[in-house]
Structures are given as C-alpha cells and as structure tokens.
C-alpha cells in the first residue's frame, strides 16, 4: 500500500507538472501491483499515458538471458551487475539447485527465507562482467525503444 501511494503521488506530481507520458521501469516482481494501478490512473486521466516495464521480462532482454543461461532465476547472476555488487562480497561458485517453485508457493515467508538462504531460486550467482554488460546493452536498448516508440 505504501509503494502504491508513493508511485501515485509521484505520477500525479509529474502529471500536474505537465508530463503526459510516463515510463515506469520495474526491477522487482513484487512491484507488479503498480502496473495495475497505472492502468487505473490512465482511466481516470484521459491525457495521461503510462507504460509499466518489467525490464527483465521484456522479450529481447529475456531472450538474451536465455541465450546466456536458461537457468537464470530470481536473485541469480542476471540481477548481479558489476555496479550493483557490494565490494568485498564473495559469491558462491557453481550452480545452486533450483528450488521447487510449486512447493515454495505453499511455504510461509519464513520457510521460504530458510529454504533459499541467499534469495537465489537457483543457478549461478555471478557471471563475468562482459556477459553482464552484454545483457545490460540489450535491456537498455529495449527500454529506450519502448520509451521512444508509440504511445497510444
């Protein structure tokens, strides 16, 4: 509820300042209710267009992720860019076994935290910087295309 109110306040402020098109780039699945709220806001404000963009799920970006490593998952290498890493942090080597997602959906939040430990659903924790830069380039280009593309 706090996130929704915050985003609504920001969008309203931008709209009152004259912005008619707003791109919200999302980086976390738990934020998806903002996308539904954006639809409601556009229904209430005829002159406002909002695009809600899950960067990691965009078609070209996800295709690049799959090309690099189809075992990419939540909190794995695909979210571990060189500029977001904490200095001095050691990352696990090798692949973590993928959690059983059906089983996880039945678990309490505490049990999920205990089962995951580090938050990674499965796969590798880190990839070389050049791989991450290649993914970043695709994600930024796809986001830019969305921003510069048609707004209906």
N, CA and C of each residue as an Amber inpcrd file, in Angstrom:
protein
   456
   0.8220000  -1.1990000   0.0000000   0.0000000   0.0000000   0.0000000
   0.8640000   1.2610000   0.0000000   1.9740000   1.2070000   0.7380000
   2.8730000   2.3690000   0.7850000   3.4860000   2.6210000  -0.5810000
   3.9500000   1.5620000  -1.2370000   4.5330000   1.7140000  -2.5690000
   3.5180000   2.2960000  -3.5390000   2.2960000   1.7760000  -3.5230000
   1.2670000   2.2690000  -4.4330000   0.9880000   3.7540000  -4.2030000
   0.8890000   4.1600000  -2.9430000   0.6430000   5.5820000  -2.6430000
   1.8140000   6.4460000  -3.0940000   3.0290000   5.9600000  -2.8740000
   4.2140000   6.7160000  -3.2750000   4.2550000   6.9060000  -4.7940000
   4.0720000   5.8240000  -5.5360000   4.1130000   5.9160000  -7.0010000
   2.9770000   6.8010000  -7.5050000   1.7960000   6.6570000  -6.9120000
   0.6740000   7.5020000  -7.3290000   0.9910000   8.9770000  -7.0790000
   1.5940000   9.2850000  -5.9420000   1.9770000  10.6730000  -5.6480000
   2.9930000  11.1910000  -6.6630000   3.9770000  10.3700000  -7.0040000
   4.9980000  10.7870000  -7.9690000   4.3720000  11.0100000  -9.3430000
   3.5490000  10.0490000  -9.7880000   2.9020000  10.1820000 -11.0980000
   1.9970000  11.4090000 -11.1190000   1.2100000  11.6150000 -10.0710000
   0.3430000  12.8010000 -10.0030000   1.1590000  14.0850000 -10.0650000
   2.2770000  14.1210000  -9.3560000   3.1290000  15.3070000  -9.3660000
   3.6840000  15.5640000 -10.7640000   4.1570000  14.5190000 -11.4150000
   4.6670000  14.6740000 -12.7740000   3.5610000  15.1300000 -13.7220000
   2.3820000  14.5520000 -13.5780000   1.2470000  14.9070000 -14.4290000
   0.8480000  16.3710000 -14.2210000   0.7750000  16.8010000 -12.9660000
   0.4470000  18.2150000 -12.6850000   1.5210000  19.1570000 -13.2430000
   2.7500000  18.6550000 -13.3720000   3.8450000  19.4670000 -13.9050000
   3.8670000  19.4790000 -15.4360000   2.9240000  18.7560000 -16.0420000
   2.8050000  18.8040000 -17.4970000   3.2170000  17.5410000 -18.2340000
   3.7140000  16.5400000 -17.5180000   4.1020000  15.3030000 -18.1830000
   2.8450000  14.5130000 -18.5540000   2.8000000  14.0620000 -19.7920000
   1.6370000  13.3060000 -20.2850000   1.9880000  11.8460000 -20.5450000
   3.2740000  11.5480000 -20.6460000   3.7400000  10.1780000 -20.8740000
   4.7740000   9.8380000 -19.8140000   4.5580000   8.7310000 -19.1200000
   5.4550000   8.3300000 -18.0350000   5.7920000   6.8540000 -18.2030000
   7.0710000   6.5690000 -18.2090000   7.5550000   5.1890000 -18.2730000
   8.0370000   4.8030000 -16.8830000   7.4590000   3.7530000 -16.3330000
   7.8990000   3.2100000 -15.0480000   8.6690000   1.9340000 -15.3620000
   9.9610000   1.9310000 -15.0710000  10.8080000   0.7610000 -15.2990000
  10.9060000   0.0160000 -13.9820000  10.3900000  -1.2010000 -13.9840000
  10.3140000  -2.0010000 -12.7770000  11.4250000  -3.0440000 -12.7390000
  11.9670000  -3.2640000 -11.5600000  13.0160000  -4.2440000 -11.3990000
  12.7120000  -5.3230000 -10.3700000  11.4510000  -5.4390000  -9.9550000
  11.1300000  -6.4300000  -8.9190000   9.7050000  -6.9160000  -9.1040000
   9.5330000  -8.2220000  -9.1880000   8.2150000  -8.8090000  -9.4070000
   7.1930000  -8.4230000  -8.3650000   7.6340000  -8.1840000  -7.1520000
   6.7150000  -7.8000000  -6.0940000   6.0890000  -6.4320000  -6.2990000
   6.6280000  -5.6700000  -7.2470000   6.0960000  -4.3380000  -7.5290000
   5.0020000  -4.3530000  -8.5910000   4.6430000  -5.5180000  -9.1100000
   3.6830000  -5.5880000 -10.2090000   2.3320000  -4.9310000  -9.9360000
   1.8510000  -4.8400000  -8.6950000   0.6000000  -4.1100000  -8.4800000
   0.6510000  -2.6570000  -8.9780000   1.8420000  -2.0890000  -9.0960000
   1.9680000  -0.7290000  -9.6270000   1.4750000  -0.6910000 -11.0790000
   1.7120000  -1.7550000 -11.8360000   1.2380000  -1.8000000 -13.2190000
  -0.2730000  -1.7390000 -13.3010000  -0.9480000  -2.4560000 -12.4390000
  -2.4140000  -2.4150000 -12.4040000  -2.8980000  -1.0270000 -11.9860000
  -2.2190000  -0.4280000 -11.0280000  -2.5960000   0.9090000 -10.5950000
  -2.4100000   1.9120000 -11.7280000  -1.3460000   1.7320000 -12.5080000
  -1.0970000   2.6320000 -13.6430000  -2.2640000   2.6010000 -14.6220000
  -2.8120000   1.4140000 -14.8650000  -3.9850000   1.3080000 -15.7430000
  -5.1590000   2.1020000 -15.1740000  -5.3910000   1.9810000 -13.8800000
  -6.4710000   2.7330000 -13.2380000  -6.2390000   4.2390000 -13.3550000
  -5.0030000   4.6640000 -13.1630000  -4.6920000   6.0940000 -13.2430000
  -4.9520000   6.6270000 -14.6420000  -4.6420000   5.8310000 -15.6610000
  -4.8760000   6.2840000 -17.0360000  -6.3710000   6.3760000 -17.3340000
  -7.1550000   5.4760000 -16.7640000  -8.6100000   5.5440000 -16.9550000
  -9.1910000   6.8190000 -16.3510000  -8.6000000   7.2620000 -15.2520000
  -9.0910000   8.4580000 -14.5590000  -8.5740000   9.7560000 -15.1820000
  -7.4880000   9.6830000 -15.9420000  -6.8530000  10.8720000 -16.5170000
  -6.6640000  10.6250000 -18.0170000  -7.5730000  11.1100000 -18.8200000
  -7.5830000  10.8040000 -20.2510000  -6.3260000  11.2520000 -20.9790000
  -5.6570000  12.2800000 -20.4820000  -4.4780000  12.8060000 -21.1790000
  -3.1640000  12.2080000 -20.6570000  -3.2410000  11.1180000 -19.9060000
  -2.0560000  10.5070000 -19.3190000  -1.8350000   9.1100000 -19.8950000
  -0.6090000   8.8510000 -20.3230000  -0.2190000   7.5160000 -20.7870000
   0.9270000   7.0320000 -19.9110000   0.7790000   5.8490000 -19.3670000
   1.8150000   5.2460000 -18.5230000   2.1640000   3.8880000 -19.1030000
   3.4570000   3.6370000 -19.2310000   3.9400000   2.3100000 -19.5950000
   4.6540000   1.7380000 -18.3710000   4.2780000   0.5380000 -17.9960000
   4.9110000  -0.1690000 -16.8790000   5.7560000  -1.2750000 -17.4800000
   7.0550000  -1.2040000 -17.2830000   8.0070000  -2.0650000 -17.9950000
   8.8200000  -2.9090000 -17.0190000   8.5720000  -4.2190000 -17.0130000
   9.4140000  -5.1530000 -16.2650000  10.6360000  -5.4410000 -17.1370000
  11.7410000  -4.7660000 -16.8780000  12.8870000  -4.8310000 -17.7850000
  13.3750000  -6.2570000 -17.9970000  13.3850000  -7.0680000 -16.9570000
  13.9670000  -8.4070000 -17.0530000  13.0740000  -9.3710000 -17.8390000
  11.8130000  -9.0410000 -18.0030000  10.8780000  -9.9100000 -18.7150000
  10.5990000  -9.4340000 -20.1370000  11.1840000  -8.3180000 -20.5330000
  10.9520000  -7.8010000 -21.8780000  11.4770000  -8.8270000 -22.8930000
  10.8370000  -8.9550000 -24.0450000  11.1450000 -10.0580000 -24.9670000
  12.6140000 -10.1810000 -25.3760000  13.2420000  -9.1020000 -25.8120000
  14.6510000  -9.2110000 -26.2590000  15.5850000  -9.4390000 -25.0760000
  15.2660000  -8.8220000 -23.9540000  16.1050000  -8.9990000 -22.7680000
  16.0130000 -10.4360000 -22.2720000  14.8010000 -10.9730000 -22.1890000
  14.6370000 -12.3500000 -21.7170000  15.2780000 -13.3280000 -22.7010000
  15.2050000 -13.0440000 -23.9980000  15.8620000 -13.9030000 -24.9900000
  17.3760000 -13.8950000 -24.7710000  17.9330000 -12.7360000 -24.4350000
  19.3740000 -12.6430000 -24.1580000  19.7250000 -13.4330000 -22.9000000
  18.8920000 -13.3270000 -21.8700000  19.1080000 -14.0990000 -20.6430000
  19.1260000 -15.5790000 -20.9740000  18.1520000 -16.0370000 -21.7530000
  18.0600000 -17.4570000 -22.1070000  19.2370000 -17.9070000 -22.9560000
  19.7250000 -17.0230000 -23.8170000  20.9040000 -17.3270000 -24.6350000
  22.1370000 -17.5250000 -23.7580000  22.2580000 -16.7050000 -22.7330000
  23.4140000 -16.7740000 -21.8310000  23.3100000 -17.9920000 -20.9210000
  22.1410000 -18.1610000 -20.2920000  21.9880000 -19.2300000 -19.3050000
  20.5090000 -19.4440000 -18.9980000  19.8990000 -20.4790000 -19.5620000
  18.4710000 -20.7080000 -19.3280000  18.1040000 -20.9940000 -17.8690000
  19.0820000 -21.2300000 -17.0120000  18.7940000 -21.4990000 -15.6000000
  18.7730000 -20.2220000 -14.7600000  18.7430000 -19.0680000 -15.4130000
  18.6930000 -17.8140000 -14.6650000  17.4170000 -17.7670000 -13.8360000
  17.5200000 -17.1900000 -12.6580000  16.3550000 -17.1470000 -11.7700000
  16.4320000 -15.9230000 -10.8640000  15.4620000 -15.8370000  -9.9930000
  15.3910000 -14.7600000  -9.0130000  16.7000000 -14.6450000  -8.2370000
  17.2420000 -13.4360000  -8.1880000  18.4460000 -13.1110000  -7.4150000
  19.7010000 -13.8250000  -7.9090000  19.6470000 -14.3900000  -9.1070000
  20.8230000 -15.0760000  -9.6450000  21.6990000 -14.0740000 -10.4030000
  22.5900000 -14.5980000 -11.2140000  23.5410000 -13.7780000 -11.9530000
  22.8640000 -12.6600000 -12.7450000  21.6470000 -12.9050000 -13.2480000
  21.0120000 -11.9010000 -14.1200000  20.6180000 -10.6240000 -13.3820000
  20.7160000 -10.6380000 -12.0600000  20.4610000  -9.4420000 -11.2600000
  21.7420000  -8.9540000 -10.5820000  22.8670000  -9.4480000 -11.0290000
  24.1320000  -9.1740000 -10.3500000  25.0690000  -8.3950000 -11.2750000
  24.7280000  -7.1400000 -11.5250000  25.5360000  -6.3000000 -12.3970000
  26.7580000  -5.7830000 -11.6470000  27.8600000  -5.5350000 -12.3550000
  29.0820000  -5.0790000 -11.6790000  28.8600000  -3.8480000 -10.8020000
  27.9870000  -2.9480000 -11.2110000  27.7780000  -1.7030000 -10.4690000
  26.7870000  -1.8500000  -9.3170000  26.1970000  -3.0310000  -9.1580000
  25.2930000  -3.2330000  -8.0200000  25.9030000  -4.1580000  -6.9640000
  27.0680000  -4.6790000  -7.2310000  27.7110000  -5.5910000  -6.2790000
  28.3440000  -4.8230000  -5.1280000  28.2630000  -5.4030000  -3.9480000
  28.9310000  -4.8170000  -2.7940000  30.3960000  -5.2280000  -2.8190000
  31.2750000  -4.2540000  -2.6510000  32.7080000  -4.5410000  -2.6430000
  33.0450000  -5.5010000  -1.5150000  33.9420000  -6.4250000  -1.8020000
  34.3840000  -7.3720000  -0.7910000  33.4540000  -8.5500000  -0.5830000
  32.4000000  -8.6320000  -1.3850000  31.4540000  -9.7360000  -1.2410000
  31.9460000 -10.9500000  -2.0260000  31.9600000 -12.0830000  -1.3860000
  32.3010000 -13.3270000  -2.0640000  31.0120000 -13.9810000  -2.5430000
  31.0170000 -14.4240000  -3.7950000  29.8340000 -15.0570000  -4.3650000
  30.0460000 -16.5570000  -4.4440000  28.9780000 -17.3120000  -4.2310000
  29.0980000 -18.7740000  -4.3140000  29.5690000 -19.2020000  -5.7050000
  30.3690000 -20.2150000  -5.7490000  30.8460000 -20.7800000  -7.0200000
  29.9180000 -21.9130000  -7.4310000  29.7800000 -22.1080000  -8.7250000
  28.9670000 -23.2030000  -9.2250000  27.4850000 -22.8520000  -9.2520000
  26.6970000 -23.8710000  -9.5220000  25.2480000 -23.7030000  -9.6430000
  24.5300000 -24.1820000  -8.3920000  23.5630000 -23.4050000  -7.9840000
  22.6850000 -23.8020000  -6.8950000  21.5120000 -24.5600000  -7.5210000
  21.1080000 -25.6290000  -6.8810000  19.9630000 -26.3920000  -7.3780000
  18.7050000 -25.5250000  -7.3350000  17.8870000 -25.6020000  -8.3890000
  16.6590000 -24.8140000  -8.4730000  15.6640000 -25.2830000  -7.4130000
  15.0750000 -24.3160000  -6.7250000  14.0640000 -24.6450000  -5.7280000
  12.8050000 -25.1380000  -6.4450000  12.0700000 -25.9830000  -5.8070000
  10.7920000 -26.4640000  -6.3410000   9.7790000 -25.3270000  -6.1620000
   9.4590000 -24.6430000  -7.2660000   8.5960000 -23.4650000  -7.1870000
   7.1880000 -23.8030000  -6.6950000   6.6650000 -24.9570000  -7.1060000
   5.3310000 -25.3460000  -6.6300000   5.3310000 -25.5300000  -5.1160000
   6.3740000 -26.1520000  -4.5990000   6.4880000 -26.3490000  -3.1510000
   6.6830000 -25.0120000  -2.4400000   7.5090000 -24.1560000  -3.0490000
   7.7970000 -22.8630000  -2.4400000   6.5260000 -22.0290000  -2.2920000
   5.6280000 -22.1010000  -3.2570000   4.3830000 -21.3210000  -3.2090000
   3.4960000 -21.7080000  -2.0250000   3.7120000 -22.8850000  -1.4920000
   2.9260000 -23.3550000  -0.3470000   3.5920000 -23.0380000   0.9950000
   4.8150000 -22.5280000   0.9470000   5.5820000 -22.2780000   2.1620000
   5.2770000 -20.9050000   2.7410000   5.4770000 -20.7670000   4.0400000
   5.3650000 -19.4580000   4.6880000   6.5640000 -18.6120000   4.2710000
   6.4650000 -17.2840000   4.3860000   7.6200000 -16.4450000   4.0630000
   8.8790000 -16.8370000   4.8410000   8.7060000 -17.1750000   6.1140000
   9.8580000 -17.5780000   6.9310000  10.4820000 -18.8640000   6.3810000
   9.6520000 -19.8290000   6.0140000  10.1610000 -21.0860000   5.4680000
  10.8590000 -20.8610000   4.1220000  10.3330000 -19.9350000   3.3200000
  10.9840000 -19.6140000   2.0380000  12.3610000 -19.0310000   2.3030000
  12.4500000 -18.0780000   3.2200000  13.7590000 -17.4810000   3.5430000
  14.7440000 -18.5390000   4.0140000  14.2770000 -19.4520000   4.8550000
  15.1550000 -20.5130000   5.3510000  15.5850000 -21.4500000   4.2230000
  14.6640000 -21.7860000   3.3220000  14.9800000 -22.7010000   2.2200000
  15.9440000 -22.0600000   1.2280000  15.7660000 -20.7710000   0.9610000
  16.6090000 -20.1030000  -0.0250000  17.9370000 -19.6560000   0.5540000
  17.9360000 -19.1970000   1.7730000  19.1640000 -18.6880000   2.3730000
  19.5690000 -17.3610000   1.7690000  20.1460000 -17.3980000   0.5800000
  20.6570000 -16.1870000  -0.0540000  19.6550000 -15.5300000  -1.0040000
  18.4700000 -16.0780000  -1.1560000  17.4550000 -15.4850000  -2.0220000
  17.4560000 -16.0110000  -3.4520000  18.5330000 -16.6970000  -3.8300000
  18.6380000 -17.2190000  -5.1920000  17.7440000 -18.4430000  -5.3320000
  16.8570000 -18.4200000  -6.3390000  15.9840000 -19.5680000  -6.5820000
  16.7710000 -20.7470000  -7.1400000  17.8410000 -20.4580000  -7.8670000
  18.6820000 -21.5000000  -8.4420000  19.5860000 -20.9300000  -9.5190000
  20.5930000 -21.7130000  -9.9010000  21.5320000 -21.2800000 -10.9330000
  22.7740000 -20.6620000 -10.3390000  23.5150000 -19.9660000 -11.1830000
  24.7650000 -19.3250000 -10.7660000  24.4910000 -17.9640000 -10.1400000
  25.3730000 -17.5590000  -9.2540000  25.2320000 -16.2720000  -8.5780000
  25.8750000 -15.1310000  -9.3600000  26.8510000 -15.4320000 -10.1900000
  27.6150000 -14.3720000 -10.8520000  28.0860000 -14.8530000 -12.2180000
  28.1730000 -13.9160000 -13.1360000  28.7330000 -14.1320000 -14.4700000
  29.8080000 -13.0750000 -14.6900000  30.6890000 -13.2970000 -15.6620000
  31.7290000 -12.2970000 -15.9400000  31.1260000 -10.9360000 -16.3310000
  31.8590000  -9.8810000 -16.0320000  31.3810000  -8.5260000 -16.3070000
  30.9910000  -8.3290000 -17.7670000  31.7460000  -8.8920000 -18.7050000
  31.4280000  -8.6840000 -20.1210000  30.0750000  -9.2990000 -20.4860000
  29.7180000 -10.3910000 -19.8410000  28.4030000 -11.0090000 -20.0600000
  27.3150000 -10.0800000 -19.5230000  27.5530000  -9.5150000 -18.3610000
  26.5680000  -8.6270000 -17.7520000  26.4020000  -7.3440000 -18.5610000
  27.4990000  -6.8300000 -19.0930000  27.4040000  -5.6360000 -19.9470000
  26.6070000  -5.9380000 -21.2140000  26.7710000  -7.1250000 -21.7790000
  26.0070000  -7.5070000 -22.9690000  24.5110000  -7.5570000 -22.6540000
  24.1570000  -8.1090000 -21.5140000  22.7540000  -8.1410000 -21.1120000
  22.2390000  -6.7210000 -20.8870000  23.0170000  -5.8930000 -20.2150000
  22.6290000  -4.5150000 -19.9390000  22.3560000  -3.7540000 -21.2290000
  23.2170000  -3.9250000 -22.2230000  23.0390000  -3.2210000 -23.5030000
  21.7040000  -3.5790000 -24.1440000  21.3480000  -4.8520000 -24.1240000
  20.0620000  -5.2780000 -24.6990000  18.9100000  -4.6740000 -23.8910000
  18.9940000  -4.7400000 -22.5750000  17.9140000  -4.2330000 -21.7180000
  17.7280000  -2.7270000 -21.8940000  18.8170000  -1.9940000 -21.9750000
  18.7180000  -0.5390000 -22.1440000  18.1540000  -0.2040000 -23.5260000
  18.6180000  -0.8910000 -24.5650000  18.1020000  -0.6340000 -25.9150000
  16.6040000  -0.9280000 -25.9900000  16.1870000  -2.0310000 -25.3660000
  14.7730000  -2.3850000 -25.3880000  13.9310000  -1.3710000 -24.6090000
  14.4480000  -0.9030000 -23.5010000  13.7480000   0.1110000 -22.7160000
  13.6750000   1.4180000 -23.4920000  14.7750000   1.7960000 -24.1320000
  14.7970000   3.0180000 -24.9370000  13.7840000   2.9300000 -26.0820000
  13.7180000   1.7750000 -26.7420000  12.7450000   1.5950000 -27.8290000
  11.3240000   1.7660000 -27.3210000  11.0530000   1.2580000 -26.1380000
   9.7220000   1.3960000 -25.5490000   9.4160000   2.8630000 -25.2640000
  10.3980000   3.5750000 -24.7630000  10.2320000   4.9920000 -24.4530000
  10.0240000   5.8260000 -25.7080000  10.7760000   5.5110000 -26.7550000
  10.7200000   6.2980000 -27.9900000   9.6300000   5.8120000 -28.9400000
   9.0680000   4.6420000 -28.6680000   8.0470000   4.0660000 -29.5460000
   6.6980000   4.7450000 -29.3980000   5.6910000   4.1660000 -30.0210000
   4.3610000   4.7940000 -29.9790000   3.7480000   4.7690000 -28.5860000
   3.0450000   5.8280000 -28.2750000   2.2940000   5.9610000 -27.0310000
   0.8360000   6.1310000 -27.4240000   0.0430000   5.1100000 -27.2120000
  -1.3570000   5.2310000 -27.6120000  -2.2430000   5.5100000 -26.4280000
